[in-house]
XYZ file of C-alpha atoms in Angstrom:
685
model
C 30.691 71.877 -30.128
C 27.838 71.002 -27.759
C 24.849 70.598 -29.151
C 20.834 71.074 -28.508
C 17.419 70.444 -29.765
C 14.779 72.694 -30.442
C 11.710 71.334 -31.640
C 9.910 74.316 -34.394
C 6.453 73.536 -34.850
C 6.463 70.093 -35.005
C 9.606 69.852 -36.753
C 13.123 69.072 -34.822
C 15.906 72.058 -34.835
C 19.595 71.595 -34.277
C 21.640 74.569 -32.484
C 24.324 75.229 -31.330
C 24.471 75.141 -27.168
C 23.506 77.996 -25.592
C 26.761 78.057 -23.756
C 29.165 78.567 -26.542
C 30.953 81.488 -26.612
C 29.343 82.817 -29.811
C 27.756 85.595 -29.213
C 25.706 85.565 -31.596
C 23.812 82.291 -30.848
C 23.839 82.511 -27.502
C 21.287 86.005 -28.158
C 19.410 83.967 -29.955
C 19.007 80.426 -27.071
C 19.010 82.736 -24.813
C 15.895 84.102 -25.645
C 12.326 83.602 -25.950
C 12.919 81.728 -29.534
C 10.170 79.665 -30.763
C 7.684 80.448 -27.781
C 9.678 78.774 -25.279
C 12.914 79.860 -22.952
C 15.934 77.599 -23.211
C 17.341 76.235 -20.854
C 20.698 77.412 -20.016
C 22.031 74.727 -17.101
C 25.402 73.755 -17.728
C 25.411 70.497 -16.680
C 22.757 69.909 -20.258
C 24.382 68.584 -23.213
C 21.144 67.860 -25.054
C 17.534 69.894 -24.477
C 14.733 68.580 -26.420
C 11.680 70.461 -26.452
C 8.525 69.042 -28.448
C 5.984 71.809 -29.463
C 2.524 69.636 -30.198
C -0.686 71.815 -31.344
C -4.296 71.174 -29.613
C -5.554 70.956 -32.792
C -3.140 68.876 -34.295
C -5.411 66.196 -35.323
C -8.168 68.824 -37.053
C -5.948 70.617 -39.263
C -9.892 70.598 -41.849
C -10.363 73.320 -39.596
C -8.152 75.361 -39.636
C -6.580 76.011 -36.684
C -5.623 79.666 -35.796
C -2.162 80.215 -36.520
C 0.218 81.642 -33.755
C 3.127 83.347 -35.762
C 5.015 85.306 -33.366
C 7.176 86.912 -35.706
C 4.275 88.866 -37.023
C 3.548 89.800 -32.875
C 7.379 91.032 -32.056
C 6.629 93.009 -35.948
C 3.276 94.532 -34.768
C 5.233 95.777 -31.538
C 7.855 97.564 -33.705
C 5.621 98.785 -36.282
C 3.233 100.194 -33.913
C 6.042 102.471 -31.962
C 7.390 103.279 -35.675
C 3.669 103.949 -36.502
C 2.894 106.258 -33.527
C 5.736 108.697 -34.906
C 5.570 108.773 -37.907
C 1.854 108.743 -38.053
C 1.130 105.352 -40.330
C -1.603 103.390 -40.426
C -1.686 99.179 -41.645
C -4.511 98.375 -44.169
C -5.743 95.302 -41.959
C -7.684 94.112 -45.194
C -5.273 93.742 -47.898
C -1.364 91.880 -47.959
C 0.839 91.945 -50.370
C 2.847 89.542 -51.073
C 5.595 87.765 -52.763
C 6.528 84.159 -54.313
C 9.808 83.521 -54.510
C 12.160 80.303 -54.790
C 15.020 78.762 -56.367
C 14.232 77.718 -60.177
C 12.034 74.521 -59.999
C 10.882 74.221 -56.325
C 7.024 74.864 -57.801
C 6.474 78.203 -57.199
C 4.459 78.788 -60.337
C 2.167 75.616 -59.591
C 1.610 76.650 -55.758
C 0.070 79.960 -57.310
C -2.211 78.408 -59.465
C -3.399 75.885 -56.210
C -3.762 79.656 -54.526
C -5.573 81.005 -57.857
C -8.127 77.006 -57.813
C -9.313 77.313 -54.462
C -10.166 80.985 -54.351
C -12.370 80.582 -56.682
C -10.986 82.482 -58.997
C -12.241 80.584 -61.928
C -15.395 79.198 -62.459
C -16.079 75.295 -61.828
C -16.737 74.702 -65.402
C -14.346 77.056 -66.770
C -10.973 75.154 -68.898
C -7.754 76.022 -67.026
C -3.842 74.985 -68.045
C -1.057 73.769 -65.740
C 1.190 77.464 -65.171
C -1.026 79.915 -65.311
C 0.759 82.232 -64.477
C 3.491 81.264 -67.857
C 2.043 83.374 -69.748
C 4.368 84.469 -72.292
C 5.311 81.259 -74.775
C 9.127 81.502 -73.755
C 8.249 80.977 -70.474
C 6.093 78.035 -71.277
C 8.436 76.230 -73.878
C 11.418 76.926 -70.956
C 9.536 75.788 -67.902
C 10.737 78.548 -65.740
C 9.582 82.253 -64.885
C 11.061 85.365 -66.975
C 8.792 87.834 -65.929
C 7.298 88.343 -62.345
C 2.905 88.663 -63.417
C 0.445 90.737 -60.767
C -2.762 88.272 -59.705
C -4.804 88.552 -56.221
C -7.687 86.262 -54.682
C -9.792 87.029 -51.849
C -9.510 85.286 -48.079
C -12.099 86.224 -45.407
C -13.194 89.648 -46.402
C -9.249 90.575 -47.432
C -7.663 90.801 -50.331
C -3.890 89.222 -50.824
C -2.643 90.703 -54.159
C 0.506 87.839 -55.094
C 3.494 88.746 -57.442
C 4.684 85.103 -58.935
C 8.577 85.971 -59.902
C 11.777 84.478 -61.958
C 12.826 82.269 -59.510
C 16.955 81.831 -62.726
C 19.713 83.981 -60.684
C 20.163 85.709 -64.344
C 15.975 86.928 -63.742
C 17.391 88.857 -59.761
C 17.075 91.996 -61.091
C 12.714 91.665 -62.019
C 13.054 90.104 -57.955
C 14.634 93.049 -56.626
C 12.046 95.494 -57.322
C 9.401 93.656 -57.275
C 10.175 93.661 -53.475
C 9.466 97.455 -53.104
C 5.707 96.411 -53.885
C 5.213 93.906 -50.805
C 5.732 93.727 -47.309
C 6.084 90.475 -46.484
C 7.189 87.178 -48.595
C 6.355 82.767 -49.212
C 9.661 81.389 -49.454
C 8.675 78.326 -51.136
C 11.910 75.145 -50.708
C 11.780 71.535 -52.035
C 11.769 69.252 -49.315
C 14.332 67.838 -51.397
C 16.871 70.012 -52.724
C 16.170 72.819 -48.951
C 17.914 75.971 -49.976
C 19.537 76.577 -53.351
C 21.070 79.423 -54.808
C 18.854 81.686 -55.494
C 16.830 81.165 -52.366
C 19.974 82.568 -50.732
C 19.990 85.558 -53.110
C 16.208 86.495 -52.527
C 16.307 85.852 -48.641
C 19.108 87.684 -48.745
C 17.177 90.927 -50.260
C 14.022 90.231 -48.504
C 16.045 90.074 -44.885
C 17.644 94.150 -46.089
C 13.945 95.359 -46.581
C 12.719 93.852 -43.475
C 9.532 91.913 -44.827
C 8.354 89.455 -42.665
C 8.975 85.804 -44.261
C 6.554 82.611 -43.851
C 8.815 79.059 -45.283
C 6.775 77.252 -46.906
C 8.585 73.135 -47.512
C 7.238 72.245 -51.016
C 6.874 69.379 -52.729
C 6.363 67.116 -49.224
C 5.132 64.368 -50.973
C 8.043 63.461 -53.000
C 9.131 59.824 -51.467
C 12.838 61.452 -50.663
C 11.613 64.089 -48.925
C 13.837 65.501 -45.985
C 11.297 67.894 -44.546
C 13.301 68.200 -40.561
C 16.854 69.067 -42.483
C 15.054 71.577 -45.317
C 13.881 73.504 -42.012
C 17.104 73.279 -40.641
C 19.278 74.300 -43.379
C 17.284 77.201 -43.997
C 17.298 78.391 -40.647
C 20.760 78.005 -40.402
C 21.135 80.487 -43.877
C 18.770 83.031 -41.829
C 21.578 83.171 -39.143
C 24.600 83.810 -42.340
C 21.896 86.346 -43.508
C 22.400 88.700 -40.061
C 18.186 88.213 -39.866
C 16.982 89.609 -36.329
C 15.752 87.611 -33.808
C 11.712 88.153 -34.770
C 12.487 87.330 -38.731
C 14.302 83.886 -37.404
C 11.412 82.861 -35.362
C 9.863 81.997 -39.155
C 6.267 80.095 -40.064
C 6.905 76.997 -41.492
C 4.263 75.393 -43.721
C 4.226 71.886 -45.262
C 2.594 71.561 -48.634
C 1.831 70.001 -52.217
C 1.466 72.412 -54.755
C 0.608 69.960 -57.126
C -2.127 68.680 -55.092
C -3.499 71.746 -53.264
C -2.780 70.518 -50.010
C -0.667 72.406 -46.693
C -0.577 72.241 -43.122
C 1.126 72.663 -39.956
C 2.911 69.760 -39.980
C 4.786 67.644 -42.457
C 2.566 64.392 -41.941
C -0.720 65.780 -41.593
C -1.413 68.124 -44.661
C -5.552 69.760 -44.647
C -7.338 68.636 -47.299
C -6.472 72.193 -49.397
C -3.845 75.457 -48.906
C -6.365 76.713 -45.381
C -3.426 76.679 -43.552
C -1.134 78.892 -45.800
C -3.861 81.605 -46.443
C -3.945 81.586 -42.607
C -0.036 81.988 -42.097
C -0.341 84.842 -45.170
C -3.013 86.763 -43.178
C -1.552 86.161 -39.311
C 2.540 86.653 -40.291
C 2.498 88.771 -43.074
C 1.486 92.520 -41.632
C -0.660 94.855 -43.925
C 0.633 97.825 -46.007
C 2.103 100.810 -43.638
C 0.258 103.671 -45.094
C -0.116 107.357 -44.914
C -4.210 108.048 -45.868
C -4.162 111.337 -45.929
C -0.546 112.157 -46.962
C 0.325 113.745 -49.974
C -0.063 110.987 -53.670
C 3.085 108.657 -53.904
C 3.643 106.000 -55.328
C 6.706 103.878 -57.199
C 6.774 102.616 -60.730
C 8.227 98.732 -60.078
C 7.205 97.637 -64.014
C 5.583 98.309 -66.709
C 3.843 96.658 -69.170
C 2.236 97.564 -72.644
C -1.091 97.081 -74.628
C -1.614 98.021 -78.011
C -4.542 100.354 -77.485
C -3.141 102.055 -73.942
C -0.015 102.423 -74.683
C 2.753 102.015 -71.640
C 0.990 101.294 -68.129
C 2.775 101.474 -64.958
C 2.274 98.759 -62.161
C 3.653 99.560 -58.045
C 2.151 100.042 -55.151
C 1.001 102.916 -53.279
C 2.578 104.415 -50.314
C 0.677 107.272 -49.978
C -2.996 109.298 -50.579
C -5.748 108.264 -52.899
C -5.313 108.142 -57.201
C -8.309 109.192 -59.165
C -9.054 108.375 -62.732
C -8.597 111.302 -64.729
C -6.203 113.067 -61.824
C -3.194 115.952 -62.649
C 0.097 114.277 -61.782
C 3.626 115.119 -61.035
C 5.759 112.454 -62.204
C 9.272 112.543 -60.878
C 12.757 110.738 -60.549
C 13.946 113.781 -58.008
C 12.924 116.941 -56.504
C 14.701 118.642 -59.200
C 13.087 116.736 -62.533
C 9.430 116.763 -62.210
C 6.758 116.715 -65.518
C 2.937 117.210 -64.571
C 0.809 114.428 -66.272
C -2.578 112.882 -66.230
C -3.901 109.730 -65.110
C -6.263 108.233 -68.175
C -7.168 104.915 -67.036
C -7.223 102.913 -63.857
C -6.897 98.984 -62.886
C -6.873 97.159 -60.022
C -5.906 92.732 -59.833
C -8.461 91.384 -59.453
C -8.621 87.544 -59.196
C -6.545 86.715 -62.714
C -7.452 90.068 -64.414
C -6.926 93.553 -64.238
C -10.785 95.637 -63.554
C -11.122 99.420 -64.168
C -11.457 101.632 -61.048
C -12.486 105.324 -60.342
C -9.712 105.210 -57.778
C -7.583 103.152 -55.671
C -6.312 103.939 -51.723
C -2.798 104.015 -50.309
C -1.353 100.209 -49.452
C -3.201 98.487 -52.719
C -1.471 97.942 -56.577
C -2.733 99.735 -59.228
C -1.706 100.035 -63.083
C -1.738 103.278 -64.295
C -2.483 104.216 -68.434
C -2.320 108.014 -69.909
C 1.667 108.174 -68.738
C 3.438 107.512 -72.437
C 7.292 108.317 -71.367
C 6.691 106.591 -67.929
C 10.226 104.703 -66.273
C 10.869 102.423 -63.776
C 11.471 103.417 -60.494
C 10.076 106.937 -60.989
C 7.263 108.524 -58.315
C 4.030 109.474 -59.568
C 3.227 112.101 -56.965
C 0.728 114.590 -55.489
C 0.691 117.787 -58.170
C 0.828 119.562 -55.763
C 2.871 118.565 -52.895
C 4.595 115.282 -53.935
C 7.905 113.946 -52.756
C 10.112 111.335 -54.750
C 10.122 108.108 -53.037
C 14.118 106.792 -53.422
C 14.836 105.179 -56.920
C 15.145 101.028 -57.587
C 18.591 100.622 -57.471
C 19.349 96.921 -58.749
C 22.950 94.960 -58.660
C 25.762 95.337 -61.146
C 25.839 93.077 -65.177
C 28.462 90.652 -64.773
C 27.896 89.567 -68.377
C 28.386 91.343 -71.883
C 28.253 90.297 -75.694
C 28.221 92.622 -78.870
C 25.459 92.715 -80.887
C 25.960 93.477 -84.746
C 24.713 93.548 -88.146
C 23.941 90.575 -90.074
C 27.260 90.571 -92.282
C 26.440 86.869 -93.963
C 25.588 86.263 -97.140
C 22.615 85.192 -96.392
C 21.598 88.570 -94.823
C 17.994 89.578 -95.703
C 16.851 86.222 -96.784
C 14.571 85.556 -93.589
C 14.429 88.625 -91.257
C 12.041 91.930 -91.567
C 14.951 93.988 -89.253
C 18.144 93.944 -90.804
C 19.407 97.544 -90.157
C 21.985 98.942 -87.085
C 19.109 101.264 -86.523
C 16.133 99.217 -86.128
C 18.854 97.229 -83.334
C 19.159 99.949 -81.726
C 15.214 101.068 -81.166
C 15.342 97.471 -80.094
C 17.853 97.371 -77.270
C 16.581 100.935 -76.378
C 12.983 99.787 -76.139
C 14.644 97.112 -74.035
C 15.957 98.988 -71.544
C 12.855 100.911 -70.362
C 12.221 97.699 -69.425
C 15.002 95.632 -68.143
C 16.499 97.371 -65.408
C 19.222 94.811 -64.624
C 20.130 95.243 -68.175
C 22.878 97.861 -69.992
C 23.444 99.190 -73.577
C 26.354 100.791 -74.866
C 27.679 101.491 -78.246
C 30.858 99.584 -79.621
C 33.886 99.584 -81.395
C 31.927 100.505 -84.810
C 28.231 102.225 -85.351
C 26.583 98.595 -86.346
C 27.593 96.926 -83.075
C 26.350 97.284 -79.259
C 27.231 95.773 -76.177
C 24.929 94.729 -73.962
C 25.302 93.898 -70.625
C 23.088 91.526 -68.317
C 22.819 89.107 -64.926
C 23.868 85.919 -66.731
C 24.152 84.223 -70.588
C 20.708 83.524 -69.924
C 19.435 86.958 -68.802
C 20.833 88.198 -72.561
C 19.709 84.698 -74.936
C 16.486 85.632 -73.180
C 15.950 88.809 -75.346
C 18.046 86.966 -78.286
C 15.498 84.739 -78.847
C 12.716 87.417 -78.067
C 14.497 89.478 -80.707
C 14.543 87.145 -83.156
C 10.912 85.750 -82.752
C 9.725 89.884 -83.520
C 11.439 89.395 -86.571
C 14.687 90.550 -86.055
C 17.839 89.504 -87.709
C 21.648 90.361 -86.578
C 25.340 88.689 -84.705
C 25.945 87.875 -81.383
C 29.401 87.387 -80.420
C 30.749 85.194 -77.313
C 30.132 86.408 -73.854
C 32.299 87.721 -71.455
C 32.439 89.016 -67.838
C 32.584 92.175 -67.165
C 36.407 92.526 -64.952
C 36.686 95.343 -62.175
C 40.155 96.719 -61.700
C 40.788 98.546 -57.379
C 43.831 99.814 -56.414
C 45.671 98.981 -59.203
C 44.396 95.009 -58.864
C 42.106 92.817 -61.561
C 38.989 91.993 -60.033
C 36.823 89.265 -61.989
C 33.409 88.149 -60.705
C 33.023 84.586 -58.817
C 30.399 82.575 -58.468
C 28.500 80.131 -56.364
C 28.139 76.666 -58.211
C 25.355 73.457 -56.796
C 26.210 70.422 -58.865
C 23.967 67.634 -58.122
C 25.147 64.712 -59.941
C 24.816 60.916 -59.501
C 27.815 58.950 -57.660
C 29.313 57.610 -60.580
C 29.537 60.318 -62.505
C 31.352 62.559 -59.330
C 34.385 61.820 -61.418
C 34.686 63.485 -64.241
C 32.448 66.583 -62.779
C 34.732 67.319 -60.385
C 37.974 66.803 -62.873
C 35.923 69.731 -65.110
C 34.765 72.322 -62.205
C 39.153 71.818 -61.435
C 39.886 72.550 -64.752
C 37.658 75.568 -64.401
C 39.133 77.292 -61.347
C 36.422 76.079 -59.414
C 37.042 75.406 -55.477
C 34.589 73.454 -54.072
C 33.779 74.017 -49.978
C 30.666 72.003 -49.678
C 29.973 67.966 -50.625
C 26.919 65.496 -49.141
C 24.953 63.094 -50.399
C 21.166 63.960 -51.579
C 18.468 61.799 -50.124
C 18.522 57.910 -51.229
C 19.309 58.311 -54.718
C 22.734 57.904 -54.115
C 23.084 61.320 -55.567
C 25.473 64.174 -54.373
C 25.252 67.338 -53.704
C 28.755 69.312 -54.660
C 28.708 73.867 -53.936
C 32.014 75.473 -55.805
C 33.117 78.661 -55.450
C 34.351 79.553 -59.524
C 34.809 83.026 -62.022
C 32.533 83.731 -63.953
C 34.796 82.527 -66.938
C 34.822 79.213 -65.859
C 31.003 78.892 -66.370
C 31.105 80.121 -69.619
C 29.947 76.764 -71.772
C 30.097 74.568 -68.367
C 26.501 73.381 -68.873
C 27.187 71.630 -71.695
C 30.292 69.645 -70.851
C 28.754 68.896 -67.449
C 25.851 67.329 -69.088
C 28.942 65.090 -71.300
C 30.100 63.751 -68.243
C 27.233 62.830 -66.583
C 25.520 61.142 -69.623
C 22.807 63.682 -68.675
C 22.161 63.354 -65.258
C 23.848 66.065 -63.991
C 22.094 69.361 -63.096
C 24.181 72.659 -62.950
C 22.642 76.111 -60.266
C 24.721 78.814 -60.474
C 24.128 82.949 -58.591
C 25.984 85.527 -58.323
C 28.417 86.145 -55.187
C 30.903 88.794 -55.336
C 34.245 89.802 -56.775
C 37.254 88.349 -56.048
C 41.469 88.684 -57.519
C 42.035 87.326 -61.239
C 42.101 83.754 -60.593
C 44.883 83.087 -63.720
C 43.830 82.192 -67.527
C 41.753 79.131 -67.880
C 40.904 76.635 -71.541
C 36.986 76.372 -71.909
C 37.210 74.585 -75.393
C 39.862 71.603 -76.113
C 38.224 71.128 -79.256
C 38.310 73.546 -82.741
C 35.622 73.934 -85.484
C 35.226 72.849 -88.957
C 34.412 75.474 -91.360
C 33.569 75.582 -94.965
C 35.447 77.184 -97.403
C 33.433 77.152 -99.923
C 29.589 77.905 -100.473
C 26.961 75.882 -102.124
C 24.459 72.826 -100.900
C 25.516 70.100 -98.497
C 26.021 67.393 -100.016
C 25.982 63.136 -98.753
C 28.850 61.827 -100.483
C 30.948 65.220 -98.924
C 29.223 64.650 -95.438
C 30.202 61.064 -95.114
C 34.176 62.008 -95.279
C 33.424 65.137 -93.565
C 31.975 63.178 -90.705
C 35.235 60.990 -90.475
C 37.063 64.321 -88.924
C 34.387 65.169 -86.646
C 30.859 65.917 -85.490
C 28.399 68.208 -87.954
C 25.585 70.697 -87.408
C 24.447 69.803 -90.287
C 23.150 67.186 -93.032
C 22.515 66.967 -96.416
C 20.942 69.638 -98.877
C 21.605 72.363 -96.441
C 22.684 75.993 -97.942
C 25.890 76.663 -96.175
C 28.114 80.036 -96.732
C 32.135 80.317 -96.580
C 33.549 80.485 -93.043
C 30.357 79.091 -91.748
C 31.101 76.256 -88.549
C 29.264 73.317 -90.071
C 31.003 70.682 -87.118
C 32.468 70.605 -83.821
C 36.899 69.261 -85.181
C 37.849 66.126 -82.874
C 41.148 67.863 -82.449
C 41.967 71.456 -81.272
C 41.866 73.978 -83.752
C 40.374 74.510 -87.040
C 40.011 72.554 -89.969
C 38.493 73.984 -93.472
C 36.755 71.248 -95.615
C 34.107 71.310 -98.208
C 31.042 69.698 -97.896
C 29.021 70.919 -100.638
C 31.587 68.900 -103.297
C 29.913 66.494 -105.240
C 30.808 63.214 -106.931
C 32.306 63.174 -110.340
C 30.286 62.023 -113.228
C 31.475 59.660 -115.190
C 31.262 56.912 -118.148
C 32.064 53.843 -116.049
C 29.436 51.560 -115.057
C 29.258 50.121 -111.680
C 26.663 47.378 -110.467
C 24.923 49.300 -107.541
C 26.278 52.362 -105.924
C 27.466 52.504 -102.720
C 25.496 52.801 -99.794
C 26.826 56.002 -98.119
C 25.360 56.432 -93.760
C 25.444 59.564 -92.269
C 25.661 60.071 -88.942
C 22.581 62.264 -87.101
C 23.813 65.776 -87.135
C 24.316 67.998 -83.577
C 21.277 70.035 -82.993
C 22.602 73.185 -81.184
C 19.611 75.489 -79.856
C 20.809 78.871 -79.050
C 21.853 78.792 -75.895
C 24.160 76.010 -76.752
C 25.440 77.689 -79.763
C 26.605 80.570 -77.355
C 28.296 78.682 -75.645
C 29.998 76.526 -78.045
C 31.662 80.043 -79.688
C 34.905 81.306 -79.212
C 36.329 84.944 -79.686
C 37.004 84.849 -83.588
C 33.036 83.237 -84.013
C 29.816 84.746 -83.901
C 25.890 83.364 -84.382
C 23.997 84.590 -86.896
C 20.488 84.286 -85.816
C 17.443 85.180 -88.378
C 13.289 84.186 -87.149
C 14.439 80.967 -89.100
C 17.591 79.523 -88.369
C 20.821 79.642 -85.830
C 23.899 79.525 -87.483
C 27.851 80.006 -86.293
C 30.328 82.036 -88.384
C 34.062 82.586 -87.997
C 34.733 86.200 -87.480
C 35.801 87.896 -90.670
C 37.466 90.611 -88.959
C 39.476 87.727 -87.406
C 40.537 86.182 -90.523
C 42.077 89.564 -91.781
C 43.699 90.173 -88.830
C 45.143 86.838 -89.159
C 46.016 87.565 -92.677
C 48.055 89.943 -92.344
């Protein structure tokens, strides 16, 4: 294909030739893209346009950023507002920061908060201040979205930090209801990743303005031209409008707190980023004099204030002490009173007497409020469209603990405790579903992925719950008598020397490669696969083993497709204790010849507990509590016993490991695996 090159904010773009027969590309290239009209001469094979800022050498002064997307959308918005009698607030911007996991969203928010003087000069501020949850800090990922705000040139910018992992996509989908634009943060080496595609697709569906931030631009192997090109191609693939494709690009180093319009010349602060937000992202469209409307998009809980509903005010004015109507539909409404009202200023909630349309606020006093409901005017209020999120793809069985050690470590052990806790989770977590299982003490929990459900399990065990969890299973569909299963896009970043075993492993799990390319100068290969969700169960540990801990795996749901056939996800069996007691060095020294053990000496075990991984297929029962027989024969010296270091499996590892006839016992102090007694009874029959 003949190619034409068009520069974009001092970065090079590669676009298909407008003379081709592709109507989509022809439309884009024939219009004034990036402020230039591309030539349509059939004789020219390549055309290079360079864009230089007159103030390119004076970034410290933060030159005004001309954003054509804001101008184009503003013209359309004016016409829309004229018809609907809406107005835009110029003093507020509502934005969400979205990106793939570990692309630097939370670090960038930290820098924005510091430079906006949110904290005192002598105030100690820990890293990743927005990740306030203990679990978020331990895992280094954002799990729950957080609200904050900064002030820039007498305007308020409401910022929402969102999760980057695909399993928490439901959280991102809800948040997009509250904002008018997004900062799409992309790593300067990796470029757009699976979650980047997902959040961008949702943002474009909402019609939001997008500012692309190429983060970590100070990395040695940064390739900003490639990243911008890849991002533009992603916009085209997702059928973005011409105005959306003409996005503003900002180059930044979140950890250094610097940004600029060029990858080579960064300002001393994030001024260019703030300017881009103000110019490229429109203010909220509101009906100031209309009837009150506020869609609840998030819920928080406070011990003193109770349930706190968070959302953006679409119309009218909300006042403290006001009587309102809470609606899910026109027919289902109830009356409530707002006891307290808060807005977000800097890094905290600040009490407010009233909130005008366009701002994000928190409402107290409605104890039965749910996500997706509308707080409306008591007399003339009408509900807004309810929030919809994509369906879950993975399910797991939760049941009461039936092991001999039940009740030793946990505070909540009954099925009623389990049911109440799962019901509370449903109120906040819209992407999760809970159904009754085969028995009265079993519940089927469905989520967007294993991590989505594992985070719930980890939170529950920290709260004092004790229960059993079955292996993850995919949720299949039957359409026109055809069995369909979920497929995901898996991206693997692996060094070239380990690529062979990784490719073989993905092939065994019915994965189909559709892209392979080298990344940076480190000899790393980037693989893209379409693979059944079944094939991903237990894959993370297998890939780490095959690549000696060097591979990085990322996945995101793609679509439902035909059943891929049977597959084996585990080649080795388990070592199972057939007698309870305390493990001994004598028994472990002989048992470790059979495989790798999960326990060391002096550990209490029970009959049926999984104590290790068998080195061959099929399970093997053994006794890890056997003691050395005492004799009256004296020996000169006791035989020295050398024991291997036991495997330390986390909760995620255990859930990946277990199969159909196995369970994970979760308590506040321990995580154990055992054989499911129901399956042993069936096999005995």
